[in-house]
Coordinates of C-alpha atoms in Angstrom, one line a residue:
M108 CA 82.3 116.5 81.1
K109 CA 83.8 115.6 84.4
R110 CA 85.6 112.6 83.1
K111 CA 87.0 114.6 80.2
R112 CA 88.3 117.2 82.6
I113 CA 89.9 114.5 84.7
R114 CA 91.7 113.1 81.6
R115 CA 92.7 116.6 80.5
N116 CA 94.2 117.5 83.9
T117 CA 96.2 114.2 84.0
R118 CA 97.3 114.6 80.4
Y119 CA 98.8 118.1 81.1
F120 CA 100.7 116.8 84.1
L121 CA 102.0 113.8 82.2
L122 CA 103.1 115.9 79.2
L123 CA 105.0 118.2 81.5
G124 CA 106.5 115.1 83.1
L125 CA 107.6 113.8 79.6
F126 CA 109.6 116.9 79.0
H127 CA 111.4 116.6 82.3
C128 CA 112.0 112.9 81.6
V129 CA 113.9 114.1 78.5
L130 CA 116.0 116.5 80.7
L131 CA 116.6 113.7 83.2
L132 CA 117.8 111.3 80.4
I133 CA 120.2 114.0 79.2
L134 CA 121.5 114.3 82.7
L135 CA 122.0 110.6 83.1
A136 CA 123.9 110.5 79.8
R137 CA 126.6 112.6 81.3
R138 CA 129.9 111.0 82.5
K139 CA 129.7 112.3 86.0
Q140 CA 126.5 110.4 86.8
R141 CA 127.1 109.8 90.5
I142 CA 127.5 113.4 91.5
T143 CA 124.7 114.4 89.2
L144 CA 122.3 111.9 91.0
V145 CA 123.5 113.0 94.4
L146 CA 122.8 116.6 93.4
L147 CA 119.4 115.7 92.0
F148 CA 118.3 114.0 95.3
T149 CA 119.8 116.8 97.3
N150 CA 117.7 119.3 95.3
M151 CA 114.7 117.1 95.7
G152 CA 115.3 117.2 99.5
F153 CA 115.4 121.0 99.4
A154 CA 112.2 121.1 97.4
Y155 CA 110.4 118.6 99.8
L156 CA 111.4 120.8 102.8
F157 CA 110.2 123.9 101.1
D158 CA 106.9 122.3 100.0
Y159 CA 106.3 120.9 103.5
L160 CA 106.4 124.4 104.9
I161 CA 104.4 126.1 102.1
L162 CA 101.9 123.5 101.2
N163 CA 101.6 121.0 104.1
L164 CA 101.6 123.5 106.9
F165 CA 100.4 126.8 105.4
N166 CA 98.2 125.6 102.4
A167 CA 99.6 128.0 99.9
Y168 CA 98.1 126.3 96.8
T169 CA 96.3 123.2 95.7
Y170 CA 97.2 120.9 92.8
K171 CA 94.5 119.1 90.8
P172 CA 96.2 116.4 88.6
H173 CA 93.2 114.2 89.0
I174 CA 95.3 111.1 89.2
M175 CA 94.2 110.1 92.7
K176 CA 90.5 109.8 93.7
N177 CA 91.0 111.4 97.1
R178 CA 91.5 115.2 96.8
S179 CA 94.1 115.5 99.6
L180 CA 96.2 112.6 98.2
D181 CA 95.8 114.1 94.7
N182 CA 97.0 117.5 95.9
I183 CA 100.1 116.0 97.5
F184 CA 100.8 113.8 94.5
G185 CA 100.6 116.9 92.3
A186 CA 103.1 118.6 94.6
I187 CA 105.4 115.6 94.5
L188 CA 105.4 115.7 90.7
S189 CA 105.7 119.5 90.3
Q190 CA 107.8 120.6 93.2
G191 CA 109.5 117.3 94.1
V192 CA 110.5 116.1 90.6
Y193 CA 110.0 118.6 87.8
V194 CA 111.6 121.6 89.6
P195 CA 114.6 119.7 91.0
V196 CA 115.3 118.1 87.6
G197 CA 115.3 121.6 86.1
A198 CA 117.6 122.9 88.8
T199 CA 120.0 120.0 88.4
F200 CA 120.0 120.4 84.6
I201 CA 121.0 124.0 84.9
T202 CA 123.8 123.3 87.4
A203 CA 125.1 120.2 85.6
F204 CA 125.5 122.2 82.3
R205 CA 126.8 125.3 84.1
G206 CA 124.0 127.5 83.1
D207 CA 124.5 131.2 83.9
W208 CA 122.0 133.8 85.1
R209 CA 120.3 133.8 81.7
W210 CA 119.5 130.1 82.1
K211 CA 118.2 130.6 85.5
I212 CA 116.0 133.5 84.4
S213 CA 114.7 131.5 81.4
F214 CA 113.8 128.4 83.6
S215 CA 112.3 130.7 86.2
L216 CA 110.0 132.3 83.6
Y217 CA 109.3 128.9 82.1
F218 CA 107.9 127.6 85.4
Y219 CA 106.1 130.9 85.9
F220 CA 104.2 130.6 82.6
I221 CA 103.5 126.9 83.3
E222 CA 101.9 128.0 86.6
K223 CA 99.9 130.7 84.8
L224 CA 98.7 128.1 82.3
F225 CA 97.8 125.6 85.0
L226 CA 95.8 128.3 86.8
K227 CA 93.9 129.2 83.6
L228 CA 93.2 125.6 82.9
G229 CA 92.0 124.9 86.5
L230 CA 94.8 122.3 87.1
Y231 CA 96.1 124.4 90.1
T232 CA 94.6 127.0 92.4
V233 CA 96.3 129.4 94.8
H234 CA 95.2 130.5 98.2
W235 CA 97.6 133.1 99.6
W236 CA 100.5 132.3 97.2
R237 CA 101.3 134.9 94.5
S238 CA 102.5 133.9 91.1
Y239 CA 105.4 136.4 91.1
Y240 CA 106.8 134.5 94.2
T241 CA 107.5 131.5 91.9
P242 CA 110.2 133.0 89.6
L243 CA 111.8 134.8 92.6
F244 CA 112.2 131.7 94.8
L245 CA 113.2 129.5 91.8
F246 CA 115.9 131.9 90.8
L247 CA 117.3 131.7 94.3
Y248 CA 116.8 127.9 94.3
F249 CA 118.8 127.5 91.2
Y250 CA 121.8 129.3 92.9
L251 CA 121.3 127.0 95.9
S252 CA 121.7 124.1 93.5
D253 CA 124.9 125.6 92.2
G254 CA 126.2 126.0 95.8
A255 CA 125.3 122.4 96.7
Y256 CA 127.2 121.2 93.6
I257 CA 130.3 123.1 94.6
V258 CA 130.5 121.7 98.1
L259 CA 129.7 118.2 96.9
K260 CA 132.3 118.4 94.3
N261 CA 134.8 119.6 96.9
K262 CA 133.8 116.6 99.0
K263 CA 133.0 118.5 102.1
K264 CA 132.1 116.0 104.8
W265 CA 129.1 118.0 106.1
A266 CA 127.8 118.4 102.5
L267 CA 128.1 114.7 101.8
M268 CA 126.3 113.8 105.0
T269 CA 123.5 116.4 104.3
A270 CA 123.1 114.9 100.8
Q271 CA 122.8 111.4 102.3
Y272 CA 120.2 112.6 104.8
L273 CA 118.1 114.5 102.2
S274 CA 118.3 111.6 99.8
S275 CA 117.1 109.2 102.5
A276 CA 114.3 111.6 103.6
V277 CA 113.1 111.9 100.0
V278 CA 112.7 108.2 99.7
G279 CA 111.2 107.8 103.2
V280 CA 108.6 110.5 102.7
S281 CA 107.6 109.1 99.3
L282 CA 107.2 105.6 100.7
L283 CA 105.1 106.9 103.5
Y284 CA 102.9 108.7 101.0
A285 CA 102.4 105.4 99.1
A286 CA 101.6 103.7 102.4
A287 CA 99.0 106.3 103.2
A288 CA 97.5 106.1 99.7
G289 CA 97.2 102.3 100.3
R290 CA 95.4 103.0 103.6
K291 CA 98.1 101.3 105.6
L292 CA 98.5 104.0 108.1
R293 CA 97.4 107.5 109.1
F294 CA 98.9 110.1 111.4
G295 CA 96.8 112.6 113.3
W296 CA 95.6 113.6 116.8
K297 CA 92.6 113.3 118.9
H298 CA 90.2 111.0 117.1
R299 CA 90.0 112.8 113.8
H300 CA 93.2 111.8 111.9
S301 CA 92.4 114.0 108.9
W302 CA 94.6 114.1 105.8
K303 CA 95.6 117.6 106.7
Q304 CA 96.9 116.3 110.1
H305 CA 98.5 113.3 108.4
F306 CA 100.6 115.4 106.0
M307 CA 101.7 117.7 108.8
I308 CA 103.0 114.8 110.9
A309 CA 104.1 112.1 108.4
P310 CA 107.0 114.0 106.8
L311 CA 108.3 114.9 110.3
Y312 CA 108.2 111.2 111.3
S313 CA 110.1 110.2 108.2
M314 CA 112.6 113.0 108.4
F315 CA 113.4 112.2 112.0
L316 CA 113.9 108.5 111.3
S317 CA 116.0 109.4 108.3
L318 CA 118.2 111.5 110.4
L319 CA 118.7 108.7 112.9
G320 CA 119.3 106.2 110.1
T321 CA 121.9 108.5 108.6
L322 CA 123.8 108.7 111.9
V323 CA 123.6 104.9 112.4
S324 CA 124.9 104.2 108.9
F325 CA 128.3 105.5 110.1
Q326 CA 128.5 102.7 112.6
A327 CA 130.2 99.6 111.3
K328 CA 128.8 97.1 113.9
F329 CA 125.5 95.3 113.0
I330 CA 124.3 95.7 116.6
Y331 CA 123.6 99.5 116.0
R332 CA 121.4 98.7 113.1
L333 CA 119.5 96.1 115.1
L334 CA 119.0 98.5 118.0
F335 CA 117.8 101.1 115.5
L336 CA 115.2 98.7 114.1
V337 CA 114.0 97.8 117.6
G338 CA 113.9 101.5 118.4
C339 CA 111.8 102.3 115.3
T340 CA 109.3 99.5 116.1
F341 CA 109.0 100.7 119.7
F342 CA 108.6 104.3 118.5
D343 CA 105.7 103.1 116.2
F344 CA 104.1 101.4 119.3
I345 CA 104.4 104.6 121.4
L346 CA 102.9 106.7 118.6
M347 CA 100.0 104.2 118.2
K348 CA 99.3 104.2 122.0
T349 CA 99.3 108.0 122.1
G350 CA 96.9 108.1 119.2
L351 CA 99.2 110.0 116.9
L352 CA 99.5 106.9 114.6
K353 CA 96.3 105.2 113.5
M354 CA 97.4 101.6 113.1
K355 CA 96.4 98.2 114.5
S356 CA 98.8 96.5 116.8
R357 CA 99.5 93.7 114.3
Q358 CA 100.3 96.2 111.6
I359 CA 103.3 97.5 113.6
L360 CA 105.0 94.2 112.7
M361 CA 104.1 94.8 109.1
N362 CA 105.9 98.1 109.3
I363 CA 109.2 96.4 110.1
P364 CA 110.0 95.8 106.4
F365 CA 109.8 99.6 105.8
H366 CA 112.3 100.2 108.6
V367 CA 114.6 97.4 107.4
F368 CA 114.6 98.9 103.9
M369 CA 115.4 102.4 105.2
I370 CA 118.3 101.0 107.3
Y371 CA 119.6 99.3 104.1
L372 CA 119.1 102.4 102.1
S373 CA 121.0 104.5 104.6
S374 CA 123.9 102.1 104.5
F375 CA 123.8 102.1 100.7
L376 CA 123.7 105.8 100.5
N377 CA 126.6 106.1 103.0
R378 CA 128.8 103.9 100.7
A379 CA 127.6 105.6 97.5
I380 CA 127.9 109.2 98.7
Y381 CA 130.2 109.6 101.8
R382 CA 132.8 107.0 101.1
W383 CA 132.9 108.1 97.4
G384 CA 133.8 111.5 98.8
K385 CA 136.9 110.4 100.6

């Protein structure tokens, strides 16, 4: 029975993902692909920030996709799928096709009924969150997506820089999740380093380094990137020595490829987003 329930939970999450993959393919088929992708990652960044506050810090609800064996990892993975992918794809779809308030209400109710179904099936549980919060916040979120599209389309420098930062943070946070799932690192304090502590600290770590990486990407000289890489490695060493980062000394060197990738990603996003906006 337990194995059947695990397969059932996973199947529902994947079926929902299949529908949103169709929406994504329709989005990618549009001519204005670049601004659509920029908007999508910007919306994902907004969703990650919201979920960090509501889920990671204040434990509003728990997802049970039963994809990961560890419950904490499974919960966060469910949040990444639901809040970090499915909802932003829906928001970007509405904005890209200029959906009016009726589209926004329809999609808000769609996610509301999905939440109700998941609650009934036991794929999702709430703690202090109320289901009627969902359509309300989603309706506002869809208008936020419209606003982001307007400032991006008008090529406002601050909007392009924000989009670059949020895109970098989304990738960084996701990669850190993969590293934690692979038992490569763990954040925490004292000697406990629980998953709750990890998911409170890890996104902040990634968002902070993504911000610095975004700022460095505007510098043409290679020396700035080299200094940033050295700084990231030294930062890891300090976190390890203070006990906030559970990692062996030799593993710090193994973390260098992650920082190199993020530096490259920031430079790539700078060219793809900011310079495109000139």
